[in-house]
Structure formats: structure tokens, C-alpha cells
PDB file of C-alpha atoms in Angstrom:
ATOM      1  CA  MET A   1       0.000   0.000   0.000  1.00 92.00           C
ATOM      2  CA  ILE A   2       1.182   3.547  -0.678  1.00 94.00           C
ATOM      3  CA  SER A   3       0.319   6.870   0.918  1.00 94.00           C
ATOM      4  CA  PRO A   4      -1.675   9.655  -0.758  1.00 94.00           C
ATOM      5  CA  VAL A   5       1.492  11.751  -1.042  1.00 94.00           C
ATOM      6  CA  VAL A   6       3.333   8.984  -2.883  1.00 94.00           C
ATOM      7  CA  PHE A   7       0.289   8.341  -5.072  1.00 96.00           C
ATOM      8  CA  ILE A   8       0.120  12.002  -6.111  1.00 96.00           C
ATOM      9  CA  GLY A   9       3.863  11.934  -6.691  1.00 95.00           C
ATOM     10  CA  VAL A  10       3.455   8.961  -9.037  1.00 95.00           C
ATOM     11  CA  LEU A  11       0.816  10.808 -11.019  1.00 96.00           C
ATOM     12  CA  ALA A  12       2.998  13.925 -11.257  1.00 97.00           C
ATOM     13  CA  ILE A  13       6.158  12.052 -12.309  1.00 97.00           C
ATOM     14  CA  CYS A  14       4.327  10.026 -14.934  1.00 98.00           C
ATOM     15  CA  PHE A  15       2.583  13.134 -16.251  1.00 98.00           C
ATOM     16  CA  LEU A  16       5.933  14.880 -16.677  1.00 97.00           C
ATOM     17  CA  LEU A  17       7.472  11.857 -18.390  1.00 97.00           C
ATOM     18  CA  GLY A  18       4.513  11.575 -20.724  1.00 97.00           C
ATOM     19  CA  SER A  19       4.583  15.286 -21.491  1.00 97.00           C
ATOM     20  CA  LEU A  20       8.030  15.202 -23.137  1.00 96.00           C
ATOM     21  CA  PRO A  21       7.207  15.990 -26.811  1.00 96.00           C
ATOM     22  CA  SER A  22       9.427  13.428 -28.541  1.00 95.00           C
ATOM     23  CA  GLY A  23       8.229  14.321 -32.024  1.00 95.00           C
ATOM     24  CA  VAL A  24       8.972  18.015 -31.617  1.00 95.00           C
ATOM     25  CA  ILE A  25      12.355  17.371 -29.995  1.00 96.00           C
ATOM     26  CA  ILE A  26      13.566  14.905 -32.645  1.00 95.00           C
ATOM     27  CA  GLY A  27      12.240  17.056 -35.459  1.00 94.00           C
ATOM     28  CA  ARG A  28      13.970  20.201 -34.279  1.00 94.00           C
ATOM     29  CA  VAL A  29      17.252  18.692 -33.080  1.00 95.00           C
ATOM     30  CA  PHE A  30      17.954  16.198 -35.865  1.00 94.00           C
ATOM     31  CA  PHE A  31      15.864  17.391 -38.813  1.00 93.00           C
ATOM     32  CA  HIS A  32      15.625  21.142 -38.157  1.00 92.00           C
ATOM     33  CA  THR A  33      11.890  21.070 -38.740  1.00 93.00           C
ATOM     34  CA  ASP A  34       8.734  21.387 -36.676  1.00 93.00           C
ATOM     35  CA  ILE A  35       6.495  18.416 -37.438  1.00 93.00           C
ATOM     36  CA  ARG A  36       3.521  20.452 -36.253  1.00 92.00           C
ATOM     37  CA  GLU A  37       3.826  22.418 -39.511  1.00 91.00           C
ATOM     38  CA  THR A  38       3.524  19.295 -41.677  1.00 86.00           C
ATOM     39  CA  GLY A  39       0.575  17.069 -42.585  1.00 81.00           C
ATOM     40  CA  SER A  40      -1.922  16.800 -39.749  1.00 80.00           C
ATOM     41  CA  GLY A  41       0.272  18.847 -37.399  1.00 85.00           C
ATOM     42  CA  ASN A  42       0.208  16.037 -34.849  1.00 88.00           C
ATOM     43  CA  ILE A  43       3.362  15.197 -32.879  1.00 92.00           C
ATOM     44  CA  GLY A  44       2.881  11.420 -32.964  1.00 89.00           C
ATOM     45  CA  THR A  45       4.404   8.608 -34.991  1.00 88.00           C
ATOM     46  CA  THR A  46       2.253   8.753 -38.118  1.00 86.00           C
ATOM     47  CA  ASN A  47       2.790  12.431 -38.772  1.00 89.00           C
ATOM     48  CA  ALA A  48       6.445  12.122 -37.766  1.00 91.00           C
ATOM     49  CA  ILE A  49       6.914   9.553 -40.562  1.00 89.00           C
ATOM     50  CA  ARG A  50       5.347  12.015 -42.988  1.00 86.00           C
ATOM     51  CA  ALA A  51       7.508  14.892 -41.822  1.00 90.00           C
ATOM     52  CA  LEU A  52      10.774  13.156 -40.933  1.00 92.00           C
ATOM     53  CA  GLY A  53      10.745   9.917 -42.889  1.00 91.00           C
ATOM     54  CA  LYS A  54      10.685   6.394 -41.544  1.00 90.00           C
ATOM     55  CA  LYS A  55      13.822   6.679 -39.413  1.00 92.00           C
ATOM     56  CA  GLY A  56      12.616   9.831 -37.704  1.00 93.00           C
ATOM     57  CA  GLY A  57       9.091   8.503 -37.303  1.00 92.00           C
ATOM     58  CA  TYR A  58      10.208   5.213 -35.803  1.00 93.00           C
ATOM     59  CA  ALA A  59      12.512   7.077 -33.439  1.00 95.00           C
ATOM     60  CA  VAL A  60       9.529   9.116 -32.264  1.00 95.00           C
ATOM     61  CA  PHE A  61       7.547   5.925 -31.697  1.00 95.00           C
ATOM     62  CA  LEU A  62      10.357   4.326 -29.688  1.00 96.00           C
ATOM     63  CA  LEU A  63      10.764   7.397 -27.496  1.00 97.00           C
ATOM     64  CA  ASP A  64       7.013   7.734 -26.908  1.00 97.00           C
ATOM     65  CA  PHE A  65       6.733   4.015 -26.194  1.00 97.00           C
ATOM     66  CA  GLY A  66       9.812   4.198 -23.985  1.00 97.00           C
ATOM     67  CA  LYS A  67       8.598   7.072 -21.858  1.00 97.00           C
ATOM     68  CA  GLY A  68       5.402   5.128 -21.167  1.00 97.00           C
ATOM     69  CA  LEU A  69       7.348   2.011 -20.222  1.00 98.00           C
ATOM     70  CA  ILE A  70       9.703   4.033 -18.024  1.00 98.00           C
ATOM     71  CA  ALA A  71       6.731   5.679 -16.310  1.00 97.00           C
ATOM     72  CA  GLY A  72       5.362   2.244 -15.445  1.00 97.00           C
ATOM     73  CA  LEU A  73       8.709   0.899 -14.228  1.00 97.00           C
ATOM     74  CA  VAL A  74       9.431   4.005 -12.153  1.00 97.00           C
ATOM     75  CA  THR A  75       6.009   3.642 -10.572  1.00 96.00           C
ATOM     76  CA  LEU A  76       6.726   0.035  -9.638  1.00 95.00           C
ATOM     77  CA  GLY A  77      10.006   1.069  -8.047  1.00 95.00           C
ATOM     78  CA  ILE A  78       8.386   3.873  -6.074  1.00 94.00           C
ATOM     79  CA  ALA A  79       5.432   1.753  -5.004  1.00 91.00           C
ATOM     80  CA  HIS A  80       7.646  -1.069  -3.752  1.00 89.00           C
ATOM     81  CA  GLY A  81      10.290   1.177  -2.253  1.00 91.00           C
ATOM     82  CA  LEU A  82       7.903   3.494  -0.432  1.00 91.00           C
ATOM     83  CA  SER A  83       5.165   1.046   0.497  1.00 88.00           C
ATOM     84  CA  SER A  84       3.678   1.465   3.940  1.00 86.00           C
ATOM     85  CA  PRO A  85       1.291  -0.598   6.069  1.00 86.00           C
ATOM     86  CA  THR A  86      -0.637   2.632   6.691  1.00 83.00           C
ATOM     87  CA  GLY A  87      -0.988   3.492   3.003  1.00 88.00           C
ATOM     88  CA  VAL A  88      -4.389   3.725   1.368  1.00 94.00           C
ATOM     89  CA  PHE A  89      -3.657   3.073  -2.333  1.00 96.00           C
ATOM     90  CA  THR A  90      -2.911  -0.362  -3.749  1.00 95.00           C
ATOM     91  CA  LEU A  91      -0.174  -1.374  -6.177  1.00 95.00           C
ATOM     92  CA  GLU A  92      -2.848  -1.911  -8.840  1.00 96.00           C
ATOM     93  CA  GLU A  93      -4.025   1.661  -8.340  1.00 97.00           C
ATOM     94  CA  ALA A  94      -0.448   2.917  -8.653  1.00 96.00           C
ATOM     95  CA  ARG A  95       0.002   0.997 -11.918  1.00 97.00           C
ATOM     96  CA  ALA A  96      -3.232   2.466 -13.273  1.00 98.00           C
ATOM     97  CA  ALA A  97      -2.162   5.932 -12.114  1.00 97.00           C
ATOM     98  CA  ALA A  98       1.062   5.535 -14.093  1.00 97.00           C
ATOM     99  CA  LEU A  99      -0.953   4.860 -17.242  1.00 98.00           C
ATOM    100  CA  LEU A 100      -3.322   7.755 -16.640  1.00 98.00           C
ATOM    101  CA  GLY A 101      -0.536  10.188 -15.797  1.00 98.00           C
ATOM    102  CA  ALA A 102       1.628   9.296 -18.796  1.00 98.00           C
ATOM    103  CA  ALA A 103      -1.289   9.405 -21.250  1.00 98.00           C
ATOM    104  CA  CYS A 104      -2.556  12.735 -19.920  1.00 98.00           C
ATOM    105  CA  GLY A 105       0.932  14.208 -20.069  1.00 97.00           C
ATOM    106  CA  HIS A 106       1.311  13.174 -23.699  1.00 97.00           C
ATOM    107  CA  ILE A 107      -2.117  14.399 -24.788  1.00 96.00           C
ATOM    108  CA  PHE A 108      -2.016  17.600 -22.725  1.00 97.00           C
ATOM    109  CA  SER A 109       1.682  18.489 -22.809  1.00 96.00           C
ATOM    110  CA  PRO A 110       2.341  21.678 -20.809  1.00 96.00           C
ATOM    111  CA  TRP A 111       5.390  22.320 -23.017  1.00 96.00           C
ATOM    112  CA  LEU A 112       3.084  22.703 -26.032  1.00 95.00           C
ATOM    113  CA  GLY A 113       0.336  24.809 -24.483  1.00 94.00           C
ATOM    114  CA  PHE A 114      -1.438  21.693 -23.174  1.00 95.00           C
ATOM    115  CA  HIS A 115      -1.699  20.227 -26.640  1.00 92.00           C
ATOM    116  CA  GLY A 116       0.058  17.053 -27.710  1.00 93.00           C
ATOM    117  CA  GLY A 117      -0.307  13.674 -29.344  1.00 93.00           C
ATOM    118  CA  LYS A 118      -3.082  11.118 -29.201  1.00 94.00           C
ATOM    119  CA  GLY A 119      -1.667   8.794 -26.579  1.00 94.00           C
ATOM    120  CA  ILE A 120      -1.293   5.435 -28.319  1.00 95.00           C
ATOM    121  CA  ALA A 121       2.458   4.740 -28.218  1.00 95.00           C
ATOM    122  CA  VAL A 122       2.962   6.065 -24.692  1.00 97.00           C
ATOM    123  CA  SER A 123      -0.069   4.148 -23.411  1.00 97.00           C
ATOM    124  CA  VAL A 124       1.006   0.857 -24.949  1.00 96.00           C
ATOM    125  CA  GLY A 125       4.446   1.270 -23.408  1.00 97.00           C
ATOM    126  CA  CYS A 126       2.964   1.801 -19.972  1.00 98.00           C
ATOM    127  CA  LEU A 127       0.479  -1.047 -20.445  1.00 98.00           C
ATOM    128  CA  PHE A 128       3.351  -3.528 -20.238  1.00 98.00           C
ATOM    129  CA  VAL A 129       3.383  -2.603 -16.545  1.00 97.00           C
ATOM    130  CA  THR A 130      -0.263  -1.667 -15.976  1.00 97.00           C
ATOM    131  CA  PHE A 131      -1.828  -4.740 -17.613  1.00 97.00           C
ATOM    132  CA  GLY A 132       1.308  -6.841 -17.888  1.00 97.00           C
ATOM    133  CA  VAL A 133       2.928  -8.343 -20.966  1.00 97.00           C
ATOM    134  CA  VAL A 134      -0.077 -10.397 -22.094  1.00 97.00           C
ATOM    135  CA  GLY A 135      -2.521  -7.513 -21.829  1.00 97.00           C
ATOM    136  CA  ALA A 136      -0.168  -5.146 -23.649  1.00 97.00           C
ATOM    137  CA  LEU A 137       0.417  -7.679 -26.432  1.00 97.00           C
ATOM    138  CA  ILE A 138      -3.335  -8.127 -26.850  1.00 97.00           C
ATOM    139  CA  GLU A 139      -3.606  -4.363 -27.311  1.00 97.00           C
ATOM    140  CA  LEU A 140      -0.726  -4.347 -29.798  1.00 95.00           C
ATOM    141  CA  ALA A 141      -2.196  -7.245 -31.739  1.00 96.00           C
ATOM    142  CA  SER A 142      -5.630  -5.606 -31.990  1.00 97.00           C
ATOM    143  CA  PHE A 143      -4.039  -2.385 -33.215  1.00 95.00           C
ATOM    144  CA  THR A 144      -1.871  -4.156 -35.779  1.00 95.00           C
ATOM    145  CA  VAL A 145      -4.578  -6.416 -37.219  1.00 97.00           C
ATOM    146  CA  VAL A 146      -7.151  -3.652 -37.653  1.00 96.00           C
ATOM    147  CA  ALA A 147      -4.588  -1.184 -39.022  1.00 93.00           C
ATOM    148  CA  LEU A 148      -3.408  -3.734 -41.600  1.00 94.00           C
ATOM    149  CA  ILE A 149      -6.932  -4.716 -42.636  1.00 95.00           C
ATOM    150  CA  THR A 150      -8.260  -1.166 -42.942  1.00 94.00           C
ATOM    151  CA  LYS A 151      -4.937   0.449 -43.941  1.00 92.00           C
ATOM    152  CA  ARG A 152      -5.795   3.179 -41.461  1.00 92.00           C
ATOM    153  CA  ILE A 153      -3.628   3.712 -38.386  1.00 91.00           C
ATOM    154  CA  SER A 154      -6.437   5.597 -36.662  1.00 92.00           C
ATOM    155  CA  ALA A 155      -8.777   2.593 -36.963  1.00 95.00           C
ATOM    156  CA  GLY A 156      -6.206   0.387 -35.244  1.00 95.00           C
ATOM    157  CA  SER A 157      -5.627   3.008 -32.576  1.00 95.00           C
ATOM    158  CA  LEU A 158      -9.331   3.354 -31.868  1.00 97.00           C
ATOM    159  CA  THR A 159      -9.715  -0.423 -31.641  1.00 97.00           C
ATOM    160  CA  ALA A 160      -6.947  -0.597 -29.047  1.00 97.00           C
ATOM    161  CA  ALA A 161      -8.483   2.311 -27.137  1.00 97.00           C
ATOM    162  CA  VAL A 162     -11.923   0.687 -27.052  1.00 97.00           C
ATOM    163  CA  LEU A 163     -10.402  -2.623 -25.973  1.00 97.00           C
ATOM    164  CA  CYS A 164      -8.729  -0.861 -23.042  1.00 97.00           C
ATOM    165  CA  VAL A 165     -12.096  -0.571 -21.293  1.00 97.00           C
ATOM    166  CA  PRO A 166     -13.013  -4.293 -21.062  1.00 97.00           C
ATOM    167  CA  LEU A 167      -9.380  -5.175 -20.336  1.00 98.00           C
ATOM    168  CA  SER A 168      -9.460  -2.719 -17.435  1.00 98.00           C
ATOM    169  CA  VAL A 169     -12.483  -4.523 -16.054  1.00 97.00           C
ATOM    170  CA  PHE A 170     -10.786  -7.893 -16.561  1.00 97.00           C
ATOM    171  CA  TYR A 171      -7.523  -6.972 -14.866  1.00 97.00           C
ATOM    172  CA  PHE A 172      -8.895  -4.711 -12.141  1.00 97.00           C
ATOM    173  CA  HIS A 173     -12.395  -6.100 -11.516  1.00 95.00           C
ATOM    174  CA  ASP A 174     -11.702  -6.211  -7.778  1.00 96.00           C
ATOM    175  CA  ASP A 175     -10.253  -2.673  -7.588  1.00 97.00           C
ATOM    176  CA  LEU A 176     -12.753  -0.039  -8.676  1.00 97.00           C
ATOM    177  CA  LEU A 177     -10.359   2.932  -8.633  1.00 97.00           C
ATOM    178  CA  ALA A 178      -7.715   1.136 -10.707  1.00 97.00           C
ATOM    179  CA  CYS A 179     -10.407  -0.024 -13.125  1.00 98.00           C
ATOM    180  CA  VAL A 180     -11.821   3.474 -13.570  1.00 98.00           C
ATOM    181  CA  MET A 181      -8.409   5.111 -14.056  1.00 98.00           C
ATOM    182  CA  SER A 182      -7.207   2.646 -16.689  1.00 97.00           C
ATOM    183  CA  ALA A 183     -10.563   2.607 -18.503  1.00 98.00           C
ATOM    184  CA  LEU A 184     -10.504   6.401 -18.516  1.00 98.00           C
ATOM    185  CA  VAL A 185      -7.320   6.284 -20.572  1.00 98.00           C
ATOM    186  CA  GLY A 186      -9.123   4.333 -23.289  1.00 97.00           C
ATOM    187  CA  ILE A 187     -11.936   6.887 -23.287  1.00 97.00           C
ATOM    188  CA  LEU A 188      -9.451   9.770 -23.337  1.00 97.00           C
ATOM    189  CA  VAL A 189      -7.597   8.313 -26.321  1.00 97.00           C
ATOM    190  CA  ILE A 190     -10.901   7.905 -28.174  1.00 97.00           C
ATOM    191  CA  TRP A 191     -11.647  11.576 -27.438  1.00 97.00           C
ATOM    192  CA  ALA A 192      -8.206  12.556 -28.746  1.00 95.00           C
ATOM    193  CA  HIS A 193      -9.122  10.813 -32.009  1.00 95.00           C
ATOM    194  CA  ARG A 194     -12.392  12.709 -32.434  1.00 94.00           C
ATOM    195  CA  ASP A 195     -11.217  14.333 -35.690  1.00 92.00           C
ATOM    196  CA  ASN A 196     -10.129  10.939 -37.017  1.00 93.00           C
ATOM    197  CA  ILE A 197     -13.536   9.505 -36.119  1.00 95.00           C
ATOM    198  CA  ALA A 198     -15.240  12.257 -38.098  1.00 95.00           C
ATOM    199  CA  ARG A 199     -13.024  11.545 -41.114  1.00 92.00           C
ATOM    200  CA  LEU A 200     -13.582   7.792 -40.823  1.00 94.00           C
ATOM    201  CA  ARG A 201     -17.335   8.356 -40.832  1.00 94.00           C
ATOM    202  CA  ALA A 202     -17.018  10.665 -43.841  1.00 94.00           C
ATOM    203  CA  GLY A 203     -14.712   8.245 -45.663  1.00 91.00           C
ATOM    204  CA  THR A 204     -11.938  10.844 -45.933  1.00 90.00           C
ATOM    205  CA  GLU A 205      -9.445   9.446 -43.427  1.00 88.00           C
ATOM    206  CA  SER A 206      -5.947   8.976 -44.839  1.00 82.00           C
ATOM    207  CA  THR A 207      -4.646   5.490 -45.508  1.00 82.00           C
ATOM    208  CA  VAL A 208      -1.162   4.221 -44.726  1.00 70.00           C
ATOM    209  CA  GLY A 209       1.340   5.605 -47.215  1.00 60.00           C
ATOM    210  CA  LYS A 210      -0.532   8.771 -48.127  1.00 55.00           C
ATOM    211  CA  ASN A 211       1.751  11.681 -48.901  1.00 40.00           C
ATOM    212  CA  ILE A 212       2.807  14.144 -46.245  1.00 42.00           C
ATOM    213  CA  ASN A 213       0.097  16.615 -47.134  1.00 42.00           C
ATOM    214  CA  GLY A 214      -2.591  14.206 -45.907  1.00 44.00           C
ATOM    215  CA  LYS A 215      -4.679  15.118 -42.892  1.00 43.00           C
ATOM    216  CA  GLY A 216      -4.953  11.762 -41.188  1.00 44.00           C
ATOM    217  CA  GLY A 217      -2.203  12.089 -38.611  1.00 48.00           C
ATOM    218  CA  ASN A 218      -2.439   9.915 -35.549  1.00 52.00           C
ATOM    219  CA  ALA A 219      -0.987   8.785 -32.221  1.00 50.00           C
TER     220      ALA A 219
END
């Protein structure tokens, strides 16, 4: 069990980790460009590939994925190292808080005026701790299959986000707070894709491989 102070600290640390705008940093430092001025203007992997090429885009994905994984691992270390018999929050709640904090930081980055990406890569990284390896791989598989079938990254992302809700219930059915926090991430990611949803419904969403002037940026 962990104390309220430690729990809030976990949320704050994970928020700050998630808020690091990998796409903007890599674009400016290594490519001397602002990916927000290209394509969809999003800072995530898909638009980074458009703006920076495959190497730059994959680097953005790895950093976004990595900061989510690090957020989860740091949380585990803090929760185990600062556990207390008088604490009120469980380890499951700390793991869910890591996911929520990292996703919120990425989507609402204070370094970018509380704008950011759409939360997929960072969330999947953290899910390896929050849900465990099997749960995270299920999310990755659902994303990959739907993205390949539809040729739309946003469709795969939305599938993974929707799946986060029942998986939250499955993994945290005996811990209401942990369940709500992790399910909220799925809902938040769906909200972040609201423009993609509108384009999917209109049949105008970009497919994989569209040129950099497309407007279907994701993640």
C-alpha cells in the first residue's frame, strides 16, 4: 500500500514523463523542422513519418513508447520502495495511475500549451506494466490487425483504445479505482481521435502511405 502523497507523486512524475514531446524534440534537433507544420500537425508517430521519414518517425515511436514504459517501471520502483502498512492506495491503483498520468501528459503536454499527441504509443508502453505483458500484447495485436486490414492507423488506434475498457475490467475487476483510471485512458484516447472519427465516418481518413500533405495524422 502507498500513501496519498506517494500516489500524487506517481501521477505527477508520470505526467511529466509523458509530457516530453518526442516528435517536436527529434524534429527540431535532428531534422531542423517542426512536425507540427507538416501534414496533420500532430506530434505522434504517423505524422512524424510524414515529416521526418521512416527513421525519424520510428525514433519518435520508440521514445514515446519508452517514456510510457519508463513511467510504469518508475512507478513500480516507487510503489515497492515506499510502500507502507498505513498506506491507502494499492499497487494496482499505482500501476493504473502511471498509465493515466503518462497518457494525460502526452495528450495535454504543458510544453506545447497543453496540446500534444493522441496517446497510443505512450499508453502501450505503460500497459506492459499496468496490464502486464499479455494484456499489452493483446492491445498491440488488436491495433496491428485492424490497421493492416483497414490500412488506417487511426482505426487500429481506436480499436486498441476501445479494448482498453473491457481489459481494465478484466484486470482490475476487484479494484474499482484502478479499473476506472485505466478505462478512462481508453476513453481519453478515443476523445483525442475525435477528428479521425469524423473523417472515418465521412470516408476521408488517410490510408497508410498517403503523402505528407494528408490530414490523417495519428498517435
